Each structure stands twice: as structure tokens, then as C-alpha cells.
XYZ file of C-alpha atoms in Angstrom:
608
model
C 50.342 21.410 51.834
C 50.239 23.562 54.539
C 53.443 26.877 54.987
C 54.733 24.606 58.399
C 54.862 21.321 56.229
C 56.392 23.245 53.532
C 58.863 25.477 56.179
C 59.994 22.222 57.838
C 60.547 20.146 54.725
C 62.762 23.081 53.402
C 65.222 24.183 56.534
C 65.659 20.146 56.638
C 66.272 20.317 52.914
C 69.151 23.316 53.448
C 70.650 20.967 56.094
C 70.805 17.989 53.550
C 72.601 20.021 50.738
C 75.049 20.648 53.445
C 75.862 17.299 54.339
C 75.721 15.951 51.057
C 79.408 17.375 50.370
C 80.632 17.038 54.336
C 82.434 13.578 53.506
C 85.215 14.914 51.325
C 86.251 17.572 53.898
C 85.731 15.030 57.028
C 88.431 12.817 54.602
C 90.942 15.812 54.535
C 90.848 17.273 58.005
C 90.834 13.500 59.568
C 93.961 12.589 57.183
C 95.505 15.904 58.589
C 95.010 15.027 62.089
C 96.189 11.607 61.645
C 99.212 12.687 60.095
C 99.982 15.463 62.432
C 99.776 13.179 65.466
C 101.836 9.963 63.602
C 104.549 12.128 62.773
C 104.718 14.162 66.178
C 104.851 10.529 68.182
C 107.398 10.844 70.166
C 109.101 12.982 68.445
C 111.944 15.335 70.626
C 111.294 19.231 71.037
C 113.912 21.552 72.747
C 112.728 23.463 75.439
C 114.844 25.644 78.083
C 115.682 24.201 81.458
C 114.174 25.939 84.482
C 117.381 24.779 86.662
C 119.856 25.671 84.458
C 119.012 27.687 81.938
C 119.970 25.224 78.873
C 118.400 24.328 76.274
C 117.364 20.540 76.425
C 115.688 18.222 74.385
C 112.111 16.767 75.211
C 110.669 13.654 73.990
C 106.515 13.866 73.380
C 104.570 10.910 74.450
C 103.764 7.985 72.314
C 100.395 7.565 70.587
C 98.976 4.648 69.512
C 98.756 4.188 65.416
C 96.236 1.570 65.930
C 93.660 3.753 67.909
C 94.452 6.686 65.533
C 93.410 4.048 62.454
C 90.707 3.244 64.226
C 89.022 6.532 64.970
C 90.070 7.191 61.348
C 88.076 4.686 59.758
C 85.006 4.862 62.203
C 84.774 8.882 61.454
C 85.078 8.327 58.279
C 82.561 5.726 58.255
C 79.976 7.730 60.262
C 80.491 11.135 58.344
C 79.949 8.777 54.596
C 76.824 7.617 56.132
C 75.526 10.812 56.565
C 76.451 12.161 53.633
C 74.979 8.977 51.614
C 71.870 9.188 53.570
C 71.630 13.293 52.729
C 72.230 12.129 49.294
C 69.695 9.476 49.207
C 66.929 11.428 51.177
C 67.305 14.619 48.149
C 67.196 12.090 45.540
C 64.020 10.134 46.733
C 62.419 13.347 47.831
C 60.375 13.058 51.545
C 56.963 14.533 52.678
C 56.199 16.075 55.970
C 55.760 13.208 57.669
C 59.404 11.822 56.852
C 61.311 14.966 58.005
C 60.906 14.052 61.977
C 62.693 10.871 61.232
C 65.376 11.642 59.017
C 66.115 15.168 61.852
C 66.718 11.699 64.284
C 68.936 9.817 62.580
C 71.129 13.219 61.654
C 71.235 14.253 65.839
C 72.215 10.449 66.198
C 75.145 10.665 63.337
C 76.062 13.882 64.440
C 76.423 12.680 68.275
C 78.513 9.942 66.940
C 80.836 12.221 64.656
C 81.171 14.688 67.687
C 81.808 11.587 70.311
C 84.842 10.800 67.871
C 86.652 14.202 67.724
C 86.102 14.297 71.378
C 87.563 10.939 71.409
C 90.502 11.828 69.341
C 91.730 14.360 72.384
C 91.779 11.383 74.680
C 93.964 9.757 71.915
C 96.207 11.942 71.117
C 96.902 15.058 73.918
C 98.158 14.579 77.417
C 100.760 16.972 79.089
C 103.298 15.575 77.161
C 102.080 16.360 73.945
C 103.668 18.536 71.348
C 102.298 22.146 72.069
C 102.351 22.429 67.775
C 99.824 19.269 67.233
C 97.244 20.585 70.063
C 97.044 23.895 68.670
C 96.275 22.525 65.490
C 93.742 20.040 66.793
C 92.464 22.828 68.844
C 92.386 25.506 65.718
C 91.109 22.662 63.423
C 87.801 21.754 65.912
C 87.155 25.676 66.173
C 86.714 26.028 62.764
C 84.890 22.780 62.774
C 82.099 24.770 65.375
C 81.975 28.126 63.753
C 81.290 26.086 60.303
C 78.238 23.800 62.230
C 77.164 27.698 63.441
C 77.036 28.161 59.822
C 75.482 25.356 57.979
C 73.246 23.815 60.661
C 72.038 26.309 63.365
C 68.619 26.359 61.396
C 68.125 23.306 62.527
C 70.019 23.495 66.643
C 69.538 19.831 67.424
C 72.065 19.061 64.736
C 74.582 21.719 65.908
C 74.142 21.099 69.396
C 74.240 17.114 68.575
C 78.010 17.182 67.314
C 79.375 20.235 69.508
C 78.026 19.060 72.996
C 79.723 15.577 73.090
C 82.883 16.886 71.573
C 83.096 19.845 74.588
C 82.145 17.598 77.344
C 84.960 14.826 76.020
C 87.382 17.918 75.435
C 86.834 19.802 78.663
C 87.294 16.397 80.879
C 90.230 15.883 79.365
C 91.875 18.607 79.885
C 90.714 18.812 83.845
C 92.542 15.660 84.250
C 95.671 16.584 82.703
C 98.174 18.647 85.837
C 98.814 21.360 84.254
C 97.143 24.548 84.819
C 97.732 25.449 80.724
C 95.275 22.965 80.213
C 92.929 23.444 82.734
C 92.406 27.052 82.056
C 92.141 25.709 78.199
C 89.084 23.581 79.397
C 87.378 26.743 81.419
C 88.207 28.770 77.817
C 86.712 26.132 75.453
C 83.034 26.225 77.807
C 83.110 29.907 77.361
C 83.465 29.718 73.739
C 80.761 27.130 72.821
C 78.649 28.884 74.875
C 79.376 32.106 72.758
C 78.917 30.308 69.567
C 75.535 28.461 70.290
C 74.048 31.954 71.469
C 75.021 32.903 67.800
C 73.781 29.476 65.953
C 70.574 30.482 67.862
C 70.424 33.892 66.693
C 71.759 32.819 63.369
C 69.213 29.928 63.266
C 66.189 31.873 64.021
C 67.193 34.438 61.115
C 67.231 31.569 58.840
C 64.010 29.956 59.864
C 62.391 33.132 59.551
C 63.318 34.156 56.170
C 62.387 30.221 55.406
C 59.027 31.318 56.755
C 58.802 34.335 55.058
C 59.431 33.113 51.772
C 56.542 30.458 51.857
C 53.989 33.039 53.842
C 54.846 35.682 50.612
C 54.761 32.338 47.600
C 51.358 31.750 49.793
C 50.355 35.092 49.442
C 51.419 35.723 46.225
C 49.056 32.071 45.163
C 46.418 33.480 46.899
C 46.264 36.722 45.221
C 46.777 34.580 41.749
C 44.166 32.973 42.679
C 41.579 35.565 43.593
C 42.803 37.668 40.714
C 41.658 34.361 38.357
C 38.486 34.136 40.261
C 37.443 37.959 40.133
C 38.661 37.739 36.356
C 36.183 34.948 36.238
C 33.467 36.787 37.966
C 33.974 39.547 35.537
C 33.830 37.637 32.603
C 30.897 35.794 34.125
C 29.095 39.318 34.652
C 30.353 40.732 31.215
C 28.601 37.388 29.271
C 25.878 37.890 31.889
C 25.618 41.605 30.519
C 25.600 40.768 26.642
C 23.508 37.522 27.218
C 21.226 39.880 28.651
C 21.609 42.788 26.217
C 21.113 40.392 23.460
C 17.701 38.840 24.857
C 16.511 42.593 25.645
C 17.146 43.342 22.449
C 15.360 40.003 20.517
C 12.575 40.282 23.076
C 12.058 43.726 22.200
C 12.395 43.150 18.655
C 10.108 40.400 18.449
C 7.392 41.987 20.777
C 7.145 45.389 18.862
C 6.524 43.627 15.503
C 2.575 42.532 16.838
C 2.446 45.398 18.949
C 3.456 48.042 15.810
C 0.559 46.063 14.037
C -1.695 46.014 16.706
C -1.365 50.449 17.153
C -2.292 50.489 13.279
C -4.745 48.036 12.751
C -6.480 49.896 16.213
C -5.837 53.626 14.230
C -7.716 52.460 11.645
C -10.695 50.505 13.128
C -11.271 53.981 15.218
C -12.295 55.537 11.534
C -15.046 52.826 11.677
C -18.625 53.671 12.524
C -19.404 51.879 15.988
C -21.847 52.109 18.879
C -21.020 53.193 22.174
C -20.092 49.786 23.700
C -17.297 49.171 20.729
C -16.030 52.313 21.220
C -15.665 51.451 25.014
C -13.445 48.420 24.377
C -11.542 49.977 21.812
C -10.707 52.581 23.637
C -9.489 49.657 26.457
C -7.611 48.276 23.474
C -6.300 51.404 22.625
C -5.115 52.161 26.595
C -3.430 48.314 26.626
C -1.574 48.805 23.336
C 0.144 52.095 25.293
C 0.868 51.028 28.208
C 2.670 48.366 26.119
C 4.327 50.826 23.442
C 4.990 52.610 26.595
C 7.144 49.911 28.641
C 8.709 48.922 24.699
C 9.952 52.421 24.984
C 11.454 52.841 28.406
C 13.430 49.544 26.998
C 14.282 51.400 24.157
C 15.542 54.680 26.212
C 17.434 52.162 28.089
C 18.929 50.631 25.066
C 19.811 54.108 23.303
C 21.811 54.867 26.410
C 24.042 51.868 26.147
C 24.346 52.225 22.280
C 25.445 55.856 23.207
C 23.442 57.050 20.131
C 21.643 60.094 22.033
C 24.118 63.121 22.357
C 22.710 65.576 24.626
C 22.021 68.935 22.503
C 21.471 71.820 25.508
C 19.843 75.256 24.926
C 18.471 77.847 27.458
C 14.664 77.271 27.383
C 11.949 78.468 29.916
C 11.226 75.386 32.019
C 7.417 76.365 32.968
C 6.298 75.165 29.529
C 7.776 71.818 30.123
C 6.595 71.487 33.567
C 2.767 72.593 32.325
C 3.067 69.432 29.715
C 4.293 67.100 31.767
C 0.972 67.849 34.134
C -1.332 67.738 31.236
C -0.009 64.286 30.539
C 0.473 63.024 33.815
C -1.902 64.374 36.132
C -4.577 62.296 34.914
C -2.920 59.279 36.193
C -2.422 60.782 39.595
C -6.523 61.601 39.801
C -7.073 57.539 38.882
C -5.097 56.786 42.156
C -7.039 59.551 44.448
C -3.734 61.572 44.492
C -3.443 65.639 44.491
C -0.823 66.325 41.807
C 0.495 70.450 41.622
C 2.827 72.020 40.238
C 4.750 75.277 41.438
C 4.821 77.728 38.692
C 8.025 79.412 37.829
C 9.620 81.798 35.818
C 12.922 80.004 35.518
C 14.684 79.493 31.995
C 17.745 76.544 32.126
C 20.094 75.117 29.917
C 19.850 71.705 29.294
C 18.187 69.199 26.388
C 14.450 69.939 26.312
C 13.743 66.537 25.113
C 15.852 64.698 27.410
C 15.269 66.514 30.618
C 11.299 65.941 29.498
C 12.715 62.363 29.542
C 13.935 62.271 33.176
C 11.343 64.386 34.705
C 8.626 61.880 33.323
C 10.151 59.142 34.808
C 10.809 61.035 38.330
C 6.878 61.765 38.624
C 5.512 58.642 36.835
C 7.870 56.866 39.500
C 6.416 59.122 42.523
C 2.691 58.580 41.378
C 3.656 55.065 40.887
C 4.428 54.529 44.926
C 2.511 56.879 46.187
C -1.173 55.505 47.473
C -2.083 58.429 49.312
C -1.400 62.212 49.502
C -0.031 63.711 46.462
C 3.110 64.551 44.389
C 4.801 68.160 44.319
C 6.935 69.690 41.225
C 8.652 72.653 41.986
C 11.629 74.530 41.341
C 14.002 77.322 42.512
C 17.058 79.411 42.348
C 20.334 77.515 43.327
C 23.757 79.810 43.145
C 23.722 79.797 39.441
C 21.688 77.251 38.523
C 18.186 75.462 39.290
C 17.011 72.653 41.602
C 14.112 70.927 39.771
C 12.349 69.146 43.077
C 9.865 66.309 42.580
C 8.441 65.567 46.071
C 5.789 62.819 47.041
C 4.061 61.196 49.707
C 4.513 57.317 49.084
C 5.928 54.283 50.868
C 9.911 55.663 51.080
C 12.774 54.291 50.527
C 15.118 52.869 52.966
C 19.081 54.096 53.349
C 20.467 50.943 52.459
C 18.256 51.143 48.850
C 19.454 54.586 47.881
C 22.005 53.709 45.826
C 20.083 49.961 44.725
C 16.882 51.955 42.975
C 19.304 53.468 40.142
C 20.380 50.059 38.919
C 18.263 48.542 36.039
C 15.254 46.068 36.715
C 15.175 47.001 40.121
C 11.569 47.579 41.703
C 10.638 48.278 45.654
C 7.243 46.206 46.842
C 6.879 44.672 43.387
C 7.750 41.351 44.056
C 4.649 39.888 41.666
C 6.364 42.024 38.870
C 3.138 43.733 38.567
C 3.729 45.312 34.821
C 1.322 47.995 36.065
C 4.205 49.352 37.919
C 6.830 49.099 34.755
C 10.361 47.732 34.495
C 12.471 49.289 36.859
C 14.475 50.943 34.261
C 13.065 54.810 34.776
C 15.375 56.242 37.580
C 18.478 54.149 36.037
C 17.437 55.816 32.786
C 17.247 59.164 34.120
C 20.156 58.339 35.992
C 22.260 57.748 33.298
C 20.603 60.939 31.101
C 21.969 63.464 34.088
C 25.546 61.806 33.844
C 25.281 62.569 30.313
C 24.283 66.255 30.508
C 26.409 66.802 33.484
C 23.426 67.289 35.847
C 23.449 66.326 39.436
C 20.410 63.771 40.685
C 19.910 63.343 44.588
C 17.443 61.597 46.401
C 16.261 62.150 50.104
C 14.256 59.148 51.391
C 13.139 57.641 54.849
C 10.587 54.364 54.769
C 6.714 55.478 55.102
C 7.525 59.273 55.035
C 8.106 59.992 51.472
C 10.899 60.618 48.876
C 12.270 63.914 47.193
C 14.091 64.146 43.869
C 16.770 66.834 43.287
C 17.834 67.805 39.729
C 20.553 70.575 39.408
C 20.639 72.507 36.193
C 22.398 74.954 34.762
C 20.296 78.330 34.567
C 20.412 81.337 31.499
C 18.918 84.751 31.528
C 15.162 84.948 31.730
C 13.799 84.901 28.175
C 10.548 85.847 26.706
C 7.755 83.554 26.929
C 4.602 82.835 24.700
C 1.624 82.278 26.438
C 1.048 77.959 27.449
C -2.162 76.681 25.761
C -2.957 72.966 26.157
C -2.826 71.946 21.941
C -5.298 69.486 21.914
C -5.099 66.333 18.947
C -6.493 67.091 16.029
C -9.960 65.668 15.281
C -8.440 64.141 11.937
C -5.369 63.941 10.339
C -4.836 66.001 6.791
C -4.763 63.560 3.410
C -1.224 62.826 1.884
C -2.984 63.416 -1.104
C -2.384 60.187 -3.591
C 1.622 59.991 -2.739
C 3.343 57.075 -3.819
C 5.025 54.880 -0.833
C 6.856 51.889 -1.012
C 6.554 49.776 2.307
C 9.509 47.136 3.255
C 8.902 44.743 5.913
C 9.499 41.260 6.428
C 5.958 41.177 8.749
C 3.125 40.528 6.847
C 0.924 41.882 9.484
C 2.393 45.174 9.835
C 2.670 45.143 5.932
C -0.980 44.458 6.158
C -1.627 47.569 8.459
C 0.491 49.607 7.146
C -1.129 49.408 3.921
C -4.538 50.060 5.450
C -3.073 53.276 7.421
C -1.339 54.549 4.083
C -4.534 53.966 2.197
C -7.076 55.381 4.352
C -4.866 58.695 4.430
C -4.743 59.145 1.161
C -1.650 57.539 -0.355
C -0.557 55.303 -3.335
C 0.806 51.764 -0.586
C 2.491 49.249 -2.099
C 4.594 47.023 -0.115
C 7.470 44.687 -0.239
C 8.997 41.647 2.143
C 12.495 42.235 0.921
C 15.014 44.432 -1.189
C 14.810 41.414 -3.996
C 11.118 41.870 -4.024
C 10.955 45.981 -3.868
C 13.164 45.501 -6.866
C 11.533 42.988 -8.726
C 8.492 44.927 -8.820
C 7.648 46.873 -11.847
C 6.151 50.333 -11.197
C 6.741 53.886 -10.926
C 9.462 54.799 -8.543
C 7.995 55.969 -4.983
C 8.208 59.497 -4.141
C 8.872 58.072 -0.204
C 10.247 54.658 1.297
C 9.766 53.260 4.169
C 11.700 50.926 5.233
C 12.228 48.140 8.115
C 16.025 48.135 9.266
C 16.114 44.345 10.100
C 15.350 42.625 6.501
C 15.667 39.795 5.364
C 19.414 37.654 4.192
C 21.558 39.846 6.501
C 20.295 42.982 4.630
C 19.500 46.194 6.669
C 17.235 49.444 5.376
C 20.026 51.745 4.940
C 21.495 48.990 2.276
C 17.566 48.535 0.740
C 17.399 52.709 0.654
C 20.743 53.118 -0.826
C 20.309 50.291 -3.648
C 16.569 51.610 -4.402
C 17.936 55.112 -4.947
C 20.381 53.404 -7.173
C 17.618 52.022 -8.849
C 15.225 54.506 -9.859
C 18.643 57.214 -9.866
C 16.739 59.660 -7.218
C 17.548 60.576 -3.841
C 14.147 59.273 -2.912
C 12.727 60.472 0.462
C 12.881 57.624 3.309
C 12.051 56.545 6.811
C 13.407 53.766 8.529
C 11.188 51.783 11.223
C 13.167 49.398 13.676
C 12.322 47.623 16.344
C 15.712 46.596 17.464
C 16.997 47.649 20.759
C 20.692 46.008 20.627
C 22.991 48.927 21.221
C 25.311 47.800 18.044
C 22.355 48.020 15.578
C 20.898 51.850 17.000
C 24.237 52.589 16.622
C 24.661 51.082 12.836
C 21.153 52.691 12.060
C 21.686 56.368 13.277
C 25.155 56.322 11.771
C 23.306 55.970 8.125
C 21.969 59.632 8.343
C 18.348 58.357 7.677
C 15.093 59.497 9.866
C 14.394 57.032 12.348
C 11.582 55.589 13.972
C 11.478 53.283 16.420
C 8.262 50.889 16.893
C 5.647 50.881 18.190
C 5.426 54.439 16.133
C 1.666 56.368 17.007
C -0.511 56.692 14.246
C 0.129 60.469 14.695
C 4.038 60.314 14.997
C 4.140 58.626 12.010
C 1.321 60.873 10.030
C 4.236 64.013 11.142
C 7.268 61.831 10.320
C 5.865 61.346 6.858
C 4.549 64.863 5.996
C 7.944 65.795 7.146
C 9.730 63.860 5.066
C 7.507 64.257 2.072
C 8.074 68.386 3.034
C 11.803 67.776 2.999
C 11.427 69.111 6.440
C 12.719 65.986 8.560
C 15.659 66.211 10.627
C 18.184 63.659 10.275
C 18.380 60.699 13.477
């Protein structure tokens, strides 16, 4: 229902509750009058004698009991009606569409009702009437106006509809009477009805608009209900949304690094095989297509470690030229496959920040410039900022529009890769470094215009120049050294990567023996292993930390151990760096795990 339906149905609704209880008072004043002019009928009042100066008496004229019982009973007959039919109509309830009705029969009852106290000064006043009962009649139909000022004046048609009738009867009759008392009584009563229906409209309008008020604020107020339940909606929507899509990130990733994990070690250790030129050919093409999947896995799993809020920022003055040689080493490479010049500016500046992590967000600042750039070349450079550094990564590619600034930090979200070309990753490297400079308070800014290239500002904090070894490329060692007959336990609920694993192990020298669960780890009867290592996802609800702890239990040592996962939900990197054990996160390199072990076996490893 619309606020006017709703604003008309109520100011008719205020009238109604008015005239509901009118009857009993129209009884009482009409009584009054009645008896007031019966008992003043001819009655004798002394007055003083303009010839002589006596006082005489003076007889009142006559009035006729049957018209007074008359205009009784019809005045009380029209003011019940209206006050049955007010009754009725708030009992039965109406609708918009009744209210222009029932407003017409009211103006028709109150003409009527305001016909018959007009009427009643015909009756009952000439210029022989006692001065005492037209006073009161007088008094009495004064308050009857100012009270219709009060009651109806929201609605004027009803005011005007009892008062107009009434005045014009009232102000003829005294015009006809010869006496100037009356006649200047008829100019006084115009000038007073006038007065009081400029205030019923003043009054009114007040009324009507706080009416109107009232429903435009309820209105309001529903409307903002009802947005508020709709944006709550939308949030939840967009929360679910979020988890539904955590939680398939997170299985996805789970499921896809099991064969990939197997596929790195099974690879590892078919490169120890003797092989012609061709095979070596496709498996190093095999080798290149595993990473470049281990290395999309692994932007997930930055991604995920952000949410999970498992990686705490640990910053140290270091001298950034090493860092910047390394990341040109690894990276350069892919800019001379595309045609592209890559350089970097040396410098001599030493910052504080995370090594690791700001390794992290530079590599996905160039990776992302080579990745759009088809021509030209990408710049790294640096220098001196007040206090600090501004760690530049310029490049010549395809831009970025204004209106996309702020759109290219948010996950998943790609420019001109509309086929989802996995060549060009996930669009979760500048939200992930992104979210890394929040963390370690560093600034990020971007200057961008469409087919003129894009510039990446990083603001660091900057330390005293410290001393710097020389930078040598450290090239991969031709082989890796034997573990030399160690004992490890393997627990994984993949037979495949149980299967690799215990070809790795074996062809580097160590004692394998694996396991599919904690039941069957225990169940086995041999010498305790000198390391574990351990899947975090087993089988039954059981994680690695629980298989670690109950194995130690087992064999009473506090047994060396690794734990491999390749879960990416934020709740479980949180559950598995909160157990204090190494992790690892698959797909682990053949060499990364080779270190990781001789670590561990060295008592070396760090804990995380």
C-alpha cells in the first residue's frame, strides 16, 4: 500500500475515533439547551424603564415545546448515526478505496447536525428572548466550533460541513431581528468563524503533515530493514561464496599435488637413467611441464598461507643487490624466450624487510611484467627515498587502464586472458604480493596508462650500508651426496607417491620403508627409523603431527620428522605449523627435499 493510501486511511481513522464518543456529549448539551429554553418560556425578567426610571417586569416570548422535541430527537438521531456509523466503519476496518465514501456521508451528517443548531436559533431567540438563554446558546455553539477546530480540521470538509450551515442560519437570524444588539452579534459571529477556520486550516495542515511524516519515516525505516536484510544476505551470500571457494581451492589443490608430487619424483629418478639424446629431450619437456605446474600449485599455496595467516614476516637489514642478481639469474631466461631485454640497475642499497618474502613479491612483479610485455623489455631498479628505498619494476607491455588499477590486486583476476591461457598463471601474483606488503608494512603503487607500459613501486625501509661478499651464480650440483643407509619410515595414503618416494629414498642411499596409515606404521615390526616422514592428511581423521607424536611414543625417541602436505585450506596450514614440525608443502623438488632431509637428519632444520 502506497504512504497516500496509508496517510488518507489514517487522518480519516483520527476523525472516526472522534465521532465514535460525539453521541453522549450531543445527548448532554441538547438536554441543556432544551431545558434552558423550556424553563425560560415566557418566563418574566425585570428590567428598568427608560420613561420612568422603574423597575418593571418583562415577559420573554413563548417557544414552542413541540419544535424544541422535535429538533431534540432529530439531532439526536443524526449525531447517533454518525457515531454508529464511526463505530461500525473502525470495527469492519476499510481500504483506500472506502475512505472517499465514508468522508461523504460524514460532510452530509455533519451538514445536517449543523442545519439543526442553526435551526434551534430560529426556534428559540427573537428580540424577546431572555438575554441569559442566548448567551448560553451562544457560549455553548462557540465551544461547539473551537472543539470541531480541534478534532476535525485534519479533515476541513467535516469542520466546514457543520460550522457553515450553522453561521449562515445564525447570522440571518439575527439580521432579521430589530435590534441593533443582534445585528452587530451577526457581523461578530462572521468575524469569528472566519478566525477559527484560518486556525482549523493551520491546525489541519500540522496534523496532516505529521500524519505524513510518520508513514514517510515507518517507510523509510522498512526500507532500510529491508536493504539491511538484503546486504546481510549479500554478505552471507559472498562469505559462503568465499569458503565454498576456499574449500574447493583447497581440495583441488590437494588432490592435484598428490600426482603431481609423484610425477617430480618418479621424473628425479628416471633422469639417473642412461638415455639417448632424444629421451633426454622429452624429459627435459616433462621436467619443464611438471614446474610450471608445481609452480602455479605454489602461487595457490602462497595465496592460501596468506589467508591461514601462518607466514609472520621476520625483517632484517640485508643488501638488496644479491637478491636482485638472483632473481635475474632465474628470470631472465624467460624474458630472452619472449625476445625481451631484461636489466637490472645495480645498487649498493641494504633494506630492512623479510628476504624471503620480499624475494616473494618481487618475483611476482617481474614474472607479471615479462608476462604482458611482447615487446621491449623490463627494468629493475632502485633508489634512495627519504629514509627508505623505492624498489621500481618498469616494463614495456600492453598497460593497464585507470579504471583496472585497483581490479588487478584482487585474486583470479587476469587482463587479455580471456581463454585462461595457464601459460599466463592464475591471477593470484600481484594480490599475493599485495597482501605480503600489507603484512610487512610496505607501500605498493602502480603507474599505468593502456599501450604505454606499467611501473611498480615498492617502499622499504632502508639500514646502514653493510659489508657485502662477492655474488657468484651457485650452480646445482651435478649429484646429490648419499644419505648413507639411514633408516626412513614413509606415511602416505598415495600409493604412487609411496611408490616414488621409495625409489628417490633408495637410489640416495637410504633404508625406505613405507606405510598407508598410523595403524600400519605401527603394525610393522622393525627397527625404529632414525627419520619420519610423514603425510599430514592420513587416513580415519588422523593427521601427521598425531602419527609423529604416537610413533615417538612407540619406539620412546624423539625421532627426527618431516611432514609433507598438500593441503592449502587456511585451517589445516594453520593446524600443521602450530605442531612445531618441519614442513613441506608438495610438489617438494627432488633437491628441496634431499636439503630438508640432510637437515633434519643433521638436527639442523628449523622449525615451520
Amino acid at each position: 500500500m502506497s504512504i497516500e493510501d496509508r496517510f488518507q486511511i489514517e487522518r480519516l481513522t483520527l476523525v472516526l475515533r472522534h465521532l465514535r464518543h460525539a453521541f453522549g456529549m450531543s445527548v448532554m448539551v441538547a438536554s441543556l439547551m432544551v431545558a434552558v429554553f423550556y424553563f425560560a418560556s415566557g418566563s418574566v425578567v425585570s428590567a428598568v424603564s427608560a420613561l420612568s426610571g422603574e423597575r418593571i417586569g418583562i415577559r420573554t416570548s413563548a417557544v414552542s415545546t413541540t419544535a424544541l422535541l422535535v429538533w431534540f430527537f432529530a439531532l439526536l438521531a443524526v449525531s447517533g448515526a454518525q457515531s454508529w456509523g464511526a463505530r461500525r466503519a473502525l470495527k469492519k476496518g476499510f481500504g483506500a478505496a472506502d475512505v472517499a465514501p465514508i468522508r461523504r456521508q460524514l460532510v452530509l451528517s455533519r451538514c445536517l447536525e449543523g442545519t439543526l443548531w442553526g435551526a434551534l436559533i430560529w426556534i428559540g431567540i427573537d428580540q424577546h428572548t431572555s438575554p441569559g438563554a442566548t448567551a448560553l446558546l451562544m457560549g455553548l455553539l462557540a465551544s461547539s466550533n473551537a472543539d470541531s477546530v480541534a478534532k476535525y480540521s485534519n479533515i476541513l470538509g467535516l469542520y466546514t460541513g457543520i460550522m457553515l450551515p450553522m453561521t449562515v442560519l445564525a447570522v440571518a437570524r439575527f439580521i432579521t431581528i430589530d435590534d441593533l444588539y443582534y445585528q452587530m452579534m451577526a457581523g461578530f459571529s462572521v468575524l469569528f468563524v472566519i478566525a477559527q477556520y484560518m486556525q482549523a486550516r493551520t491546525l489541519g495542515a500540522s496534523i496532516n503533515e505529521a500524519i505524513r511524516l510518520r508513514f514517510e519515516n515507518l517507510d523509510l525505516v522498512e526500507r532500510l530493514k529491508t536493504e539491511t536484510r538484503e546486504a546481510s544476505a549479500a554478505r552471507e551470500a559472498a562469505e559462503q561464496a568465499d569458503e565454498d571457494k576456499s574449500r574447493f581451492l583447497a581440495a583441488a589443490s590437494h588432490d592435484l599435488r598428490q600426482p603431481v608430487q609423484a610425477l617430480n619424483l618418479l621424473l628425479e629418478t628416471l633422469s639417473w637413467s642412461e638415455m639417448d639424446e632424444r629421451q633426454r629431450r622429452t624429459l627435459d619437456s616433462a621436467r619443464a611441464a611438471s614446474a610450471s605446474s608445481s609452480e602455479m600449485l605454489n602461487t595457490l599455496l602462497d595465496f592460501s598461507r596468506l589467508e591461514a595467516g601462518v607466514i609472520e614476516p621476520q625483517p632484517r637489514p640485508f643488501s638488496l643487490q644479491r637478491l636482485l642478481h638472483k632473481l635475474e639469474m632465474e628470470l631472465a631466461p624467460l624474458a630472452d624466450e619472449k625476445g625481451l631485454l631484461y636489466r637490472t640497475r645495480d645498487t649498493e642499497a641494504t633494506v630492512v624487510s623479510d628476504p624471503a618474502l620480499l624475494e616473494l613479491i618481487l618475483r611476482n612483479l617481474v614474472a607479471n611484467a615479462i608476462r604482458y610485455t611482447d615487446r621491449g623489455g623490463v627494468l629493475v631498479a632502485c633508489r634512495r627515498r627519504g629514509a627508505g628505498y623505492l624498489i621500481e619494476v618498469y616494463d614495456t607491455g600492453i598497460g593497464i587502464a585507470p579504471d583496472q588499477h585497483r581490479a588487478i590486486f584482487r585474486e583470479f583476476h587476469q587482463l587479455g586472458n580471456p581463454e585462461r591461457d595457464r601459460r599466463k598463471g592464475l591471477g593470484l601474483g600481484l594480490a599475493t604480493a599485495e597482501r605480503l606488503t600489507t603484512a610487512m608494512n610496505h607501500s605498493l603503487t602502480l603507474r599505468s596508462a593502456p599501450g604505454r607500459g606499467s611501473v611498480f613501486r615498492l617502499r622499504v625501509a632502508g639500514a646502514e650500508r653493510q659489508a657485502t661478499s662477492s655474488i657468484r651464480a651457485s650452480a646445482a650440483p651435478s649429484s646429490l651426496p648419499n644419505l648413507g643407509q639411514r633408516r626412513v619410515l614413509v606415511i602416505d595414503d598415495d600409493e604412487t607417491i609411496r611408490h616414488a618416494m621409495r625409489m628417490l629414498l633408495t637410489g640416495w642411499g637410504c633404508e625406505c620403508r613405507t606405510a598407508a596409515s598410523l595403524e600400519e606404521a605401527l603394525d610393522q615390526d622393525a627397527a625404529a627409523p632414525e627419520l619420519i616422514l610423514c603425510d599430514y592428511r592420513l587416513r580415519d581423521g588422523h593427521n601427521g603431527a598425531e602419527a609423529i607424536a604416537s610413533l615417538r611414543g612407540r619406539f620412546g625417541a624423539d625421532i627426527p620428522a618431516l611432514l609433507v602436505t598438500g593441503d592449502t585450506a587456511p585451517s589445516r596450514l594453520r593446524e600443521a605449523s602450530a605442531s612445531g614440525i618441519p614442513l613441506l608443502h608438495k610438489p617438494v623438488a627432488a633437491l628441496a627435499l634431499h636439503q630438508a632431509l640432510m637437515a633434519t637428519l643433521d638436527g639442523t632444520s628449523e622449525r615451520g
